[in-house]
Coordinates of C-alpha atoms in Angstrom, one line a residue:
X95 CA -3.3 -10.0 39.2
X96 CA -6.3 -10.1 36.4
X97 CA -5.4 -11.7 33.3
X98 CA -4.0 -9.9 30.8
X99 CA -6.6 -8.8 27.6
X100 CA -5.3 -10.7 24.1
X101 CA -6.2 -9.0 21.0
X102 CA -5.3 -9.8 17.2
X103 CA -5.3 -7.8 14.2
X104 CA -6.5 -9.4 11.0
X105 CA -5.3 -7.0 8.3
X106 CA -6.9 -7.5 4.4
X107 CA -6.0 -5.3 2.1
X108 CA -3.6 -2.8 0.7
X109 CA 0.0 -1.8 2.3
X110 CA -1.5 1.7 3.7
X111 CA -3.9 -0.7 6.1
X112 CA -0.6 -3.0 7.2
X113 CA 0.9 0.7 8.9
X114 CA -2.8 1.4 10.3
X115 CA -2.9 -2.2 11.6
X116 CA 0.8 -1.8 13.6
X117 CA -0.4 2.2 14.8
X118 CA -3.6 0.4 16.4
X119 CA -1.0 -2.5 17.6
X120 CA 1.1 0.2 18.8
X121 CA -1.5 1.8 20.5
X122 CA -3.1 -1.3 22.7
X123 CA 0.5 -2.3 23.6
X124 CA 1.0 0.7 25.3
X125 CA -2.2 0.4 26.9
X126 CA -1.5 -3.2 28.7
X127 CA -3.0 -5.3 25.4
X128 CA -1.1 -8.5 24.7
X129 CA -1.1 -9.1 20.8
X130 CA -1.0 -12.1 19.7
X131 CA -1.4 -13.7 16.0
X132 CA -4.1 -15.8 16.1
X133 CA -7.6 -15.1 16.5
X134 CA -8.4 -18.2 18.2
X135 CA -6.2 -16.9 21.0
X136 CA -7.4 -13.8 21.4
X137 CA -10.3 -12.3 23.7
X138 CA -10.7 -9.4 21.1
X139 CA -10.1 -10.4 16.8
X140 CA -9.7 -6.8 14.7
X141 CA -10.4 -7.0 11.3
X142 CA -9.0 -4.2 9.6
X143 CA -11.2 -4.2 6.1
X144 CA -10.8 -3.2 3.0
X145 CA -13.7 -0.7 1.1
X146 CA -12.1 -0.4 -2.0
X147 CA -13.9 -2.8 -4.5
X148 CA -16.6 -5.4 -4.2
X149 CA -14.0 -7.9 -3.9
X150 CA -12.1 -6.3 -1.1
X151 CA -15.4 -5.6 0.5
X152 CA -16.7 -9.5 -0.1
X153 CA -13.2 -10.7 1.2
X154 CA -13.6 -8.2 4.9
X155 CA -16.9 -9.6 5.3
X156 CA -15.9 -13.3 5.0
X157 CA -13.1 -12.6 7.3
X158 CA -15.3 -11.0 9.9
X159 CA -18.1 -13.6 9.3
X160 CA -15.1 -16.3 9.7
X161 CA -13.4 -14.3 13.0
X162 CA -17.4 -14.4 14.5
X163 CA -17.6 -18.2 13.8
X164 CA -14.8 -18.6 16.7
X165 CA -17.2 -17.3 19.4
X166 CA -17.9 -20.2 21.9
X167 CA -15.3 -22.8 20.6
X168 CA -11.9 -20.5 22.0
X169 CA -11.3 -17.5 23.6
X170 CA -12.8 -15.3 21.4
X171 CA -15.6 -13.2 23.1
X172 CA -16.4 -10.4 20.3
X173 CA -15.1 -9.4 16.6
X174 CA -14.6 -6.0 16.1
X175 CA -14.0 -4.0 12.2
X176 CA -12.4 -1.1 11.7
X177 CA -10.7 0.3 8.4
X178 CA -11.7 1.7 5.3
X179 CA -14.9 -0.6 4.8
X180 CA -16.3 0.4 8.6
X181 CA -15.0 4.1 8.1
X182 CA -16.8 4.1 5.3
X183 CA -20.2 2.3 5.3
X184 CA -20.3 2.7 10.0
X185 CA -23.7 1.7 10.9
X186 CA -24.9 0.2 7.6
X187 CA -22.3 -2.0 8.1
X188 CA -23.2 -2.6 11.8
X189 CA -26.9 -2.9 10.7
X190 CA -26.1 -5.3 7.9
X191 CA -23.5 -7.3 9.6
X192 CA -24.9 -7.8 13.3
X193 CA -22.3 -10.6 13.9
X194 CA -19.7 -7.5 14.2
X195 CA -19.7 -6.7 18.0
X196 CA -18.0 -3.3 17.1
X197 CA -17.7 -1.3 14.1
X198 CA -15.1 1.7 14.9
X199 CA -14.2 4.5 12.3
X200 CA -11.1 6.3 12.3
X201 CA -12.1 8.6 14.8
X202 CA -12.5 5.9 16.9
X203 CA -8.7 4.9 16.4
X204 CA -6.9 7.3 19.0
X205 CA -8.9 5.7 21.9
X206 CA -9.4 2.2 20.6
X207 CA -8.3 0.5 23.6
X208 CA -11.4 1.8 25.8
X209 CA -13.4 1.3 22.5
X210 CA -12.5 -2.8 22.8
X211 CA -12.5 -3.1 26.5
X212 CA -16.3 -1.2 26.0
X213 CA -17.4 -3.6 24.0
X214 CA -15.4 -7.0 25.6
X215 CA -17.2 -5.8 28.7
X216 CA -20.8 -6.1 26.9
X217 CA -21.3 -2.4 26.3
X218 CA -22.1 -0.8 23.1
X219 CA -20.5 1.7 20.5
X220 CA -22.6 3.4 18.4
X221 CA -21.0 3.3 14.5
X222 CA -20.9 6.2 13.4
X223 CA -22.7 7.9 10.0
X224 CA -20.4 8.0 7.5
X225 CA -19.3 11.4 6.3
X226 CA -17.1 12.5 3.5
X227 CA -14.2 13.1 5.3
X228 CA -12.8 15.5 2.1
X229 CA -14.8 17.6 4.0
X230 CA -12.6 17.8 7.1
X231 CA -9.7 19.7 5.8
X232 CA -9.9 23.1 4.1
X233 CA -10.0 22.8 0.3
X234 CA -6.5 24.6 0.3
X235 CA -3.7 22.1 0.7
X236 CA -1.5 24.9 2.3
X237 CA -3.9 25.6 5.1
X238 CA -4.7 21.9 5.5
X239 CA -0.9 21.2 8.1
X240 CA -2.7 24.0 11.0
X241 CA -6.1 21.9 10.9
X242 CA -4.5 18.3 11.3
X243 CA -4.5 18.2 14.9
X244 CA -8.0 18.3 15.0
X245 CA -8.7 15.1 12.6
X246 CA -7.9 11.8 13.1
X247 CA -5.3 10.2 10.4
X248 CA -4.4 6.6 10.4
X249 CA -0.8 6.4 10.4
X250 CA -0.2 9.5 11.1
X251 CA 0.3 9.3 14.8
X252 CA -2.6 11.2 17.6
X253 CA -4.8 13.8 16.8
X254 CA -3.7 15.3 20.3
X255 CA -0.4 16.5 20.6
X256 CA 2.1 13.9 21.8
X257 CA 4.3 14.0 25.2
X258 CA 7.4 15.9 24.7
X259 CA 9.1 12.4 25.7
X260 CA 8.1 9.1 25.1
X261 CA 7.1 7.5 28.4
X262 CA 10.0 5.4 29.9
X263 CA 8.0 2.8 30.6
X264 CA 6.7 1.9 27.0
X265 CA 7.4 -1.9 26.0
X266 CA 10.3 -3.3 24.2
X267 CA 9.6 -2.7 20.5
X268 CA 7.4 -0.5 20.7
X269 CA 8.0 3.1 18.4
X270 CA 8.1 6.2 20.4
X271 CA 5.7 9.0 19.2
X272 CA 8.4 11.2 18.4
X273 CA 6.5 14.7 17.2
X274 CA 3.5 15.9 17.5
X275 CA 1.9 13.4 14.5
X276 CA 4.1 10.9 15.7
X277 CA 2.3 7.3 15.8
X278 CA 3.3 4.5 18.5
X279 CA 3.9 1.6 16.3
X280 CA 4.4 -2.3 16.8
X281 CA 5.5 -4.6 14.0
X282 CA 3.2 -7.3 13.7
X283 CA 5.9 -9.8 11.6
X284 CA 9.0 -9.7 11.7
X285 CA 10.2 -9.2 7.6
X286 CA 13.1 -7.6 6.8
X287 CA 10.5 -5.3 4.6
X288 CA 8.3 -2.1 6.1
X289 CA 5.7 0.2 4.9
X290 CA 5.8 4.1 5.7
X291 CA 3.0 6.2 5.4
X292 CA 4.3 9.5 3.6
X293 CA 0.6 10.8 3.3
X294 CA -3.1 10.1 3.9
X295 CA -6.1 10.9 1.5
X296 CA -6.3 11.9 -2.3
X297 CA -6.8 15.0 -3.9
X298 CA -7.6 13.3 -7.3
X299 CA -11.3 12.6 -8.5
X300 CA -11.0 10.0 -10.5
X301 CA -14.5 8.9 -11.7
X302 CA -15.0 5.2 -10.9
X303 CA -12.6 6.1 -7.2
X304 CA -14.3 6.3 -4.1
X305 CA -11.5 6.7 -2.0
X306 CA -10.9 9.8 -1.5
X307 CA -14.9 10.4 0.6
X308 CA -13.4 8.0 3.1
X309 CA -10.2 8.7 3.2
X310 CA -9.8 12.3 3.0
X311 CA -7.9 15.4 1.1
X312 CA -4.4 14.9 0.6
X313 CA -2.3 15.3 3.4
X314 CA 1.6 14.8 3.6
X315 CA 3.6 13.7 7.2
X316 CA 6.2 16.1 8.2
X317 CA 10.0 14.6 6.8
X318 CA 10.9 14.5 10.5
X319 CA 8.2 12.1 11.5
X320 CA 9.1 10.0 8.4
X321 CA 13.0 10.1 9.3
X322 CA 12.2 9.0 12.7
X323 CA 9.9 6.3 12.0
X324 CA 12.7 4.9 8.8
X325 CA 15.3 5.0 11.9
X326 CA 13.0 2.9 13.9
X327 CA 12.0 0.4 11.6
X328 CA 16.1 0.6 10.8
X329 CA 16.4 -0.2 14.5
X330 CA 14.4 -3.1 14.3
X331 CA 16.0 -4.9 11.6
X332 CA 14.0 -3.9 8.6
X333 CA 16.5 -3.4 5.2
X334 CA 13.9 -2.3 3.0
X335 CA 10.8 0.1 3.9
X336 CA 8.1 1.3 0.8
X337 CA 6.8 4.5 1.1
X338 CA 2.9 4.8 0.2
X339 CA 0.1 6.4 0.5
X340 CA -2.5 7.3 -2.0
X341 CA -0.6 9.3 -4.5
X342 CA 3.0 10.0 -3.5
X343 CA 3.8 12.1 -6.1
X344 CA 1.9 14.9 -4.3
X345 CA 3.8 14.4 -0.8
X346 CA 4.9 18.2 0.4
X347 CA 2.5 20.4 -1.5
X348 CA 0.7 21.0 1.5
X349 CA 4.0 21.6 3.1
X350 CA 5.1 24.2 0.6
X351 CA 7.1 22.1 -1.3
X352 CA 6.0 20.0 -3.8
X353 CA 9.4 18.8 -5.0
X354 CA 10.1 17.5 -1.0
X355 CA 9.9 13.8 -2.3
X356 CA 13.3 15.1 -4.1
X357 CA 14.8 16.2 -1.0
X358 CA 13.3 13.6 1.2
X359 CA 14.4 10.5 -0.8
X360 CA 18.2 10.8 -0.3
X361 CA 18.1 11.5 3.6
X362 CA 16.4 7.7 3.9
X363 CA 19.0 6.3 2.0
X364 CA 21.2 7.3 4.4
X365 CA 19.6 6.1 7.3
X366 CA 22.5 3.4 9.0
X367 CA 21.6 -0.2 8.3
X368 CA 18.9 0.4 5.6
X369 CA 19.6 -1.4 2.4
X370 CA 16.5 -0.2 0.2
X371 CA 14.1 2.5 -0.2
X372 CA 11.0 1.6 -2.4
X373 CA 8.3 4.3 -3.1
X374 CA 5.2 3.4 -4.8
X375 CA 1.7 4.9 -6.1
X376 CA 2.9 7.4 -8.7
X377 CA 0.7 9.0 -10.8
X378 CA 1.9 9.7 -14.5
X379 CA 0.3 12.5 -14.8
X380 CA 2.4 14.4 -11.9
X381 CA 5.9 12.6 -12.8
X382 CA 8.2 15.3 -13.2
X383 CA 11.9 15.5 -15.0
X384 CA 13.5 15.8 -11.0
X385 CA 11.9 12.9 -9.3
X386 CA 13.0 10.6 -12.1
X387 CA 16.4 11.7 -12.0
X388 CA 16.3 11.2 -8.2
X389 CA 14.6 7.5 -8.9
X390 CA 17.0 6.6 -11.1
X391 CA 20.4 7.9 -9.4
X392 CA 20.4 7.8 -5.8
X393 CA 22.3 5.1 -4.5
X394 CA 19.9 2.2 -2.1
X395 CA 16.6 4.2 -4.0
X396 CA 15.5 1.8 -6.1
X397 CA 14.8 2.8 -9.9
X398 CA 11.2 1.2 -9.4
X399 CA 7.4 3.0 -11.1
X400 CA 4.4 2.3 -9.7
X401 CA 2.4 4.2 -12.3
X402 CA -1.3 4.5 -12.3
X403 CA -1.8 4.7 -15.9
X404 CA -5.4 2.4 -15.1
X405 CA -5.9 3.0 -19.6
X406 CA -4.4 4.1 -22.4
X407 CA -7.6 5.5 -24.8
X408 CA -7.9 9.3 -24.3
X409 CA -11.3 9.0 -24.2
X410 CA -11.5 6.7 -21.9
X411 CA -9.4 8.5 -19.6
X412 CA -11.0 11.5 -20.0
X413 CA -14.4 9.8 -18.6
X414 CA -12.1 8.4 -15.5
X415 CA -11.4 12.3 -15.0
X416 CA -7.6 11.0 -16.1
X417 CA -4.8 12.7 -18.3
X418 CA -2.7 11.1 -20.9
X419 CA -2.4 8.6 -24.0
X420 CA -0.6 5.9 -25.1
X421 CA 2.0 7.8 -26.7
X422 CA 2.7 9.7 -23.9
X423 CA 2.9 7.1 -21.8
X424 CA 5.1 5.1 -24.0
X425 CA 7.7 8.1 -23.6
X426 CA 7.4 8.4 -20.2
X427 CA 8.9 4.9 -20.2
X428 CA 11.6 5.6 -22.7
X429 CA 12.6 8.5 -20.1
X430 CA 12.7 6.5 -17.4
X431 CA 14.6 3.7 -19.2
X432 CA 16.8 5.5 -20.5
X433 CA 18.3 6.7 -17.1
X434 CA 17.6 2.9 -15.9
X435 CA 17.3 0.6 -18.3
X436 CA 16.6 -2.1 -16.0
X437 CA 14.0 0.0 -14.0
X438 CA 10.9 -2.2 -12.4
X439 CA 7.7 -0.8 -13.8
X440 CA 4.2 -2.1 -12.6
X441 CA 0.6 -1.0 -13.1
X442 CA -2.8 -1.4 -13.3
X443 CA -6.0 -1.1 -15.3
X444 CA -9.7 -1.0 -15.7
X445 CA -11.4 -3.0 -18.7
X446 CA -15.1 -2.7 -19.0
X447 CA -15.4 1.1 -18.4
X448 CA -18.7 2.7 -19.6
X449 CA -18.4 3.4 -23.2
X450 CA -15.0 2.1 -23.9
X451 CA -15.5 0.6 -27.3
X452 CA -13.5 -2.1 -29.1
X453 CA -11.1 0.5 -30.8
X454 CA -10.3 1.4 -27.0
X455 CA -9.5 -1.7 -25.7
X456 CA -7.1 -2.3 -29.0
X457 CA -5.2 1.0 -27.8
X458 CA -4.6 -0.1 -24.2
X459 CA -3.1 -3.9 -26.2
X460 CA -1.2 -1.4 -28.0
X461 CA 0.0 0.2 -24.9
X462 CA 0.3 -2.8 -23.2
X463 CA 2.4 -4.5 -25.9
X464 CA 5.2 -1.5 -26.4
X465 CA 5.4 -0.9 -22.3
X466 CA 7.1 -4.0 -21.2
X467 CA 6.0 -4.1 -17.8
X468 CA 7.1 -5.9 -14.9
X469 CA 3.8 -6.6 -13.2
X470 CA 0.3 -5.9 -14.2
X471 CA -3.1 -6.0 -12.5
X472 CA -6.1 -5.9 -14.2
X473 CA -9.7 -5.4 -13.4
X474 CA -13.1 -5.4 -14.8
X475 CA -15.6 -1.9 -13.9
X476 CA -18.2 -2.2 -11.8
X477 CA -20.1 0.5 -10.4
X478 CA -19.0 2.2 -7.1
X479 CA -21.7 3.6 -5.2
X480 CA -21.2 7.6 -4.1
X481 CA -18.8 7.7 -7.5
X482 CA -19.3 9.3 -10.3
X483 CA -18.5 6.4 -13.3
X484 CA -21.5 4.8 -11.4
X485 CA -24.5 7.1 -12.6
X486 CA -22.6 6.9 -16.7
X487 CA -24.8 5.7 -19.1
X488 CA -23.8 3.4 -21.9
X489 CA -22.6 0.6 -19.3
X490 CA -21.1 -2.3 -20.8
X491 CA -23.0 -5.7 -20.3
X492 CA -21.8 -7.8 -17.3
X493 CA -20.5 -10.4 -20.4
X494 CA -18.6 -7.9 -22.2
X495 CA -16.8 -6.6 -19.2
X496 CA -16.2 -10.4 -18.4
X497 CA -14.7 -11.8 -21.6
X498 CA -12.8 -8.3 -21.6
X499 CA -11.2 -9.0 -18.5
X500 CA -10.7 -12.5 -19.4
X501 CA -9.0 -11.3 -23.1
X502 CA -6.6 -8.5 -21.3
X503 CA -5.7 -10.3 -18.4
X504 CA -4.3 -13.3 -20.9
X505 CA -2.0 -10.9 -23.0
X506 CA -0.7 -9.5 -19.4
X507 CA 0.3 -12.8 -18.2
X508 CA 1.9 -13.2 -21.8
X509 CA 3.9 -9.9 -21.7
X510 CA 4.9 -10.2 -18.0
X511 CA 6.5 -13.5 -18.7
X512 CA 8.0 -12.0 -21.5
X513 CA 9.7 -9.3 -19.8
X514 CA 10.6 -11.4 -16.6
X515 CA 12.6 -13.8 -19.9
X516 CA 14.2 -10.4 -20.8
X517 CA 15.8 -10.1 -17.8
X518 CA 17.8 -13.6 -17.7
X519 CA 21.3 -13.0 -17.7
X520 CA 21.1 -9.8 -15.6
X521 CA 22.6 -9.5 -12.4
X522 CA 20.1 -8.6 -9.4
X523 CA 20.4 -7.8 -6.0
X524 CA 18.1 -9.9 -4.1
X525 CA 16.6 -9.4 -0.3
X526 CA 16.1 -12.6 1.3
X527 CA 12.6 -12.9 2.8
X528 CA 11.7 -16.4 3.0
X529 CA 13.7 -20.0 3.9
X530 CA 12.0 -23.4 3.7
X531 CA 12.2 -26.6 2.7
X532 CA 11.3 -25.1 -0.6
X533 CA 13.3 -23.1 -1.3
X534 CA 14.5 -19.4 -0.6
X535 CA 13.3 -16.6 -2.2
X536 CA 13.6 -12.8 -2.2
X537 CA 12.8 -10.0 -4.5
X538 CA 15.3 -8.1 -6.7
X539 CA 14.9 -4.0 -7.3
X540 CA 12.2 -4.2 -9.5
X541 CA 10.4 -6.4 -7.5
X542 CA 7.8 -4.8 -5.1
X543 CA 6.4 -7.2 -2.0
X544 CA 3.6 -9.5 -2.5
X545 CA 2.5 -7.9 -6.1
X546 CA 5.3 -7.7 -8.6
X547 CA 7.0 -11.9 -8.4
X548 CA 9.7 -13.2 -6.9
X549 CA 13.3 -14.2 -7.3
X550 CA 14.2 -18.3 -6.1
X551 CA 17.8 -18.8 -5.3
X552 CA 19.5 -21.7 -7.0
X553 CA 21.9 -22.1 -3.4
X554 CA 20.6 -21.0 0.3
X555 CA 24.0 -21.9 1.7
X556 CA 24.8 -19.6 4.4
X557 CA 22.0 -17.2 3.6
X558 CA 19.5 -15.9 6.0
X559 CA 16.3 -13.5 5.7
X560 CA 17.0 -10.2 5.8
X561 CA 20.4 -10.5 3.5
X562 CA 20.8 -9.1 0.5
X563 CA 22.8 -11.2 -2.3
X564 CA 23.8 -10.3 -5.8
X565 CA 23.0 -12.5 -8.0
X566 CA 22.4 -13.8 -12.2
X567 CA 19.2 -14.1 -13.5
X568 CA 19.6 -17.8 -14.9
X569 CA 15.7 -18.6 -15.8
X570 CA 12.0 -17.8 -15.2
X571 CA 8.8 -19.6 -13.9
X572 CA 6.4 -17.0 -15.5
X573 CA 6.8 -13.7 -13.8
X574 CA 9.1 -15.1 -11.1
X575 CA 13.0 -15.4 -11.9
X576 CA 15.4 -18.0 -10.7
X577 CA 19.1 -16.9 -9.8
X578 CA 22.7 -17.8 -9.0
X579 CA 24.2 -16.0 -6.0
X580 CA 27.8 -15.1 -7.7
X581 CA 30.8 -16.0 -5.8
X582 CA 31.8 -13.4 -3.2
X583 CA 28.6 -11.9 -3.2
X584 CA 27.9 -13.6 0.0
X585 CA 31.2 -12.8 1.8
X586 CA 30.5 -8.8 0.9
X587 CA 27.3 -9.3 2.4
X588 CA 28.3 -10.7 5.4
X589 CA 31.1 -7.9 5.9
X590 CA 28.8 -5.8 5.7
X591 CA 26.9 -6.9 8.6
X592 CA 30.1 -6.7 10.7

């Protein structure tokens, strides 16, 4: 019998690439692939890249440059990318980066096992020329559900229409494609936390965004596909899945309903064994009086706002091709607390923009200072190619943008340590992710993974990952908290697992 082909999956990036990365898994498993977690091990290393921002894009290259650097010393025989950053650039990026063996676009994504055994077997792909895949879908969103089939959506499941059953003979583990945009799916760790793609592409143009020529127009998953997917990952012992895509608050108006968020967010809760339902990338801008109500009330949906608020100073926003002001803002926050006062807020912003003057950045410290946020990210501008911030005039110098950053990124850490302080002597509900010699940690409701801090428990006795424990805020280390499981909380949890 021939050896079996190894392949791993390098994913950088945001959440929306970790679902892409377990569809491709998903797909290759089915297809006789053995995945495996190291590179070194593998005949075939995937680097699924980021295109987002110079960063990102400096960070996939390094990884592919490092993945390349394993050819002769292991088993590694070719580096392939795929993701946003070979969607978008194709064969520039093959061109510029020759140590790439492969660079697959998302078309490429439905057949990707022949695409790697191609190119393992010393064949070539062609890249592709990148296209502006906003292009692919009709400019209506409620025409856009008929012409899916015919364009390929990461996470989103085959462009062809899936078997009416899932073959019997499909490895333990492995999702089913359930409907007709259905993905196979593998889980590539085994955390008690899961993404779910509620929708692919943006309909937004923000000025200094690119994401949307790559990615696509807006398109929402059918509720069915999302149900089925939750009850998998539920299967598979996840407690908590996030919901993302590029702008949530949009999911169903290409179904006909743009309140189906609403509708949607209460069926998850109820899936059996799931303990928390997260949703994240909200624009403030499309909140409405129904989906904060929904937030803030339904039982295991966690009162948590990832808003995209990116500034504060109209005019700066304006120039993004954004909506709002401080003001606004500021009571969109006093809504929100007032149905949860101890709701998790996060966002980020851009310092540095073209024209944004000093009396600017004072408004966004303004904003800043009032909002009490849980978690902020902030970055310095820099021109995006194909966008249209990048032909502004009036650029700021490299310096300014730089001491900027430098200045806003200090009050951040200030007010997030602040607000993590505020929140000693509340009780929290904590999911265990993590044991060690350290320590264990987990992350409370307001607490999103790997952005928003963490929560270290004072006592790991009988604890494992996956459980969830009330407990006392007793202290901070910055934006992280430190807690005391309360007595009993322990023995409800573990009744509840019986």
């Amino acid at each position: 019998m021939p050896e079996r082909r190894t392949v791993a999956l390098v994913t950088l990036g945001c959440a929306r690439n970790e679902v892409d990365s377990e569809e491709l898994a998903g797909r290759l498993e089915a297809d006789g692939w053995d995945l495996v977690k190291d590179a070194a091990d593998a005949d075939v290393a995937v680097v699924n890249t980021c295109g987002f921002v110079e960063a990102a894009k400096k960070d996939s290259v390094d990884a592919l440059l490092e993945a390349n650097d394993l050819k002769g010393h292991g088993r590694t025989q070719a580096v392939v990318a795929v993701g946003c950053m070979a969607e978008r650039y194709g064969k520039d990026l093959a061109e510029a980066l020759p140590e790439a063996d492969g660079v697959l676009g998302f078309d490429d994504y439905a057949d990707i096992s022949d695409r790697l055994q191609t190119i393992l077997s010393g064949g070539i792909h062609a890249a592709h020329t990148p296209r502006d895949r906003r292009k692919l879908l009709p400019i209506s969103p409620a025409q856009r559900q008929e012409s899916a089939a015919s364009v390929a959506l990461p996470g989103h499941g085959p462009a062809a229409e899936a078997p009416e059953a899932a073959p019997a003979d499909l490895p333990e583990g492995l999702a089913p494609a359930s409907g007709p945009r259905a993905p196979l799916r593998r889980r590539l760790d085994g955390a008690p936390v899961a993404s779910v793609k509620l929708a692919s592409g943006c309909d937004r143009r923000c000025s200094f965004c690119a994401i949307p020529s790559f990615r696509g127009s807006f398109i929402s998953r059918r509720p069915s596909d999302v149900l089925n997917e939750t009850r998998w990952l539920a299967e598979q012992g996840v407690k908590e899945i996030m919901l993302v895509s590029e702008n949530n608050t949009s999911y169903g108006k290409d179904l006909g309903d743009i309140r189906l968020l609403e509708s949607l967010l209460p069926e998850l809760a109820e899936v059996d064994g799931l303990e928390r339902v997260r949703v994240s990338y909200l624009q403030p801008a499309e909140m409405r009086p129904g989906l904060i109500d929904v937030l803030t009330s339904t039982p295991k949906v966690v009162p948590y706002f990832d808003l995209s608020f990116q500034h504060s100073a109209p005019d700066v926003l304006r120039a993004m091709r954004r909506f709002g002001d401080t003001d606004r803002f500021l009571e969109l926050l006093d809504t929100i607390r007032g149905k949860a006062p101890e709701a998790g807020v996060r966002s980020n912003f851009i310092v540095g923009f073209p024209g944004e003057t000093e009396a600017d950045l004072a408004e966004l410290e303004r904003f800043l200072n009032g909002a009490r946020l849980d978690a902020i990210g902030v970055f310095g501008y820099s021109d995006e190619e194909g966008t249209e911030a990048a032909t502004y005039e009036n650029k700021l110098d490299e310096d300014v943008v730089a001491e900027r950053l430098a200045r806003v990124s200090r009050l951040a850490e200030e007010l997030v340590s602040q607000r993590a302080e505020e929140r000693v002597g509340e009780t929290v509900h904590v999911l265990v992710e993590s044991i060690d010699d350290e320590g264990v940690y987990g992350r409370g409701a307001h607490q999103a993974p790997e952005t928003d801090g963490q929560v270290l428990l004072t006592s790991g006795e009988g604890l494992s990952v996956g459980r969830m424990v009330e407990a006392k805020v007793v202290g901070t280390e910055g934006v992280d908290l430190v807690a005391e499981p309360l007595d009993g909380s322990l023995a409800c949890s573990e009744e509840a697992d019986r």
